[in-house]
XYZ file of C-alpha atoms in Angstrom:
86
model
C 14.689 20.275 -29.613
C 12.445 22.579 -27.582
C 9.674 20.000 -27.543
C 11.949 17.325 -26.127
C 13.069 19.473 -23.196
C 9.481 20.479 -22.493
C 8.417 16.833 -22.442
C 11.205 16.009 -20.027
C 10.185 18.802 -17.666
C 6.542 17.709 -17.891
C 7.634 14.190 -17.027
C 9.567 15.478 -14.023
C 6.555 17.455 -12.869
C 4.328 14.415 -13.256
C 6.764 12.282 -11.276
C 6.956 14.877 -8.506
C 3.160 15.081 -8.363
C 2.876 11.277 -8.200
C 5.478 11.173 -5.415
C 3.559 13.781 -3.393
C 0.350 11.787 -3.843
C 2.127 8.603 -2.774
C 3.547 10.349 0.278
C 0.077 11.554 1.239
C -1.362 8.021 0.982
C 1.490 6.409 2.914
C -0.105 6.625 6.398
C -3.438 5.351 5.030
C -1.849 2.323 3.414
C 0.257 1.540 6.460
C -2.361 1.875 9.206
C -5.275 0.361 7.316
C -3.064 -2.428 6.002
C -1.903 -3.270 9.515
C -5.481 -3.127 10.834
C -6.759 -5.377 8.043
C -3.989 -7.918 8.616
C -4.725 -7.948 12.347
C -8.481 -8.271 11.765
C -7.862 -11.016 9.213
C -5.751 -13.003 11.670
C -8.467 -12.624 14.312
C -11.068 -13.900 11.825
C -8.790 -16.795 10.884
C -8.317 -17.679 14.547
C -12.063 -17.537 15.119
C -12.647 -19.671 12.030
C -10.161 -22.312 13.136
C -11.564 -22.331 16.666
C -15.228 -22.691 15.626
C -14.562 -24.548 12.351
C -16.573 -21.852 10.579
C -15.772 -21.953 6.854
C -17.108 -18.438 6.183
C -14.863 -16.915 8.821
C -11.875 -18.773 7.421
C -12.570 -17.530 3.902
C -13.223 -13.955 5.016
C -10.175 -13.966 7.278
C -7.972 -15.190 4.457
C -9.245 -12.570 2.023
C -8.954 -9.729 4.547
C -5.441 -10.813 5.525
C -4.321 -10.865 1.887
C -5.859 -7.446 1.178
C -4.200 -6.002 4.272
C -0.907 -7.507 3.157
C -1.267 -5.819 -0.223
C -1.818 -2.460 1.480
C 1.240 -3.016 3.679
C 3.372 -3.933 0.668
C 2.202 -0.779 -1.114
C 3.085 1.266 1.967
C 6.582 -0.209 2.186
C 7.209 0.289 -1.536
C 5.999 3.902 -1.336
C 8.133 4.545 1.737
C 11.209 3.170 -0.047
C 10.487 5.339 -3.088
C 10.126 8.434 -0.895
C 13.370 7.640 0.929
C 15.195 7.115 -2.367
C 13.961 10.449 -3.714
C 15.186 12.246 -0.580
C 18.702 10.829 -1.003
C 19.141 12.289 -4.471
């Protein structure tokens, strides 16, 4: 029975540590994600304007990667907000 309670407290500590790490990375994910999405849209616009296939491909990839960072930021922010409510 002692081992079970120790495992539970270790799990709680690990979750708290992961939440702190997520909170620390939140600004990075948000700002870099927004910058990448903006840069990707600029590259897409340039690619459409000049009919440059490389710019279109790069703009699409950068936009998707920036979107992933933004999604991670929103999910982390929601997790942090949920932990503050409890």
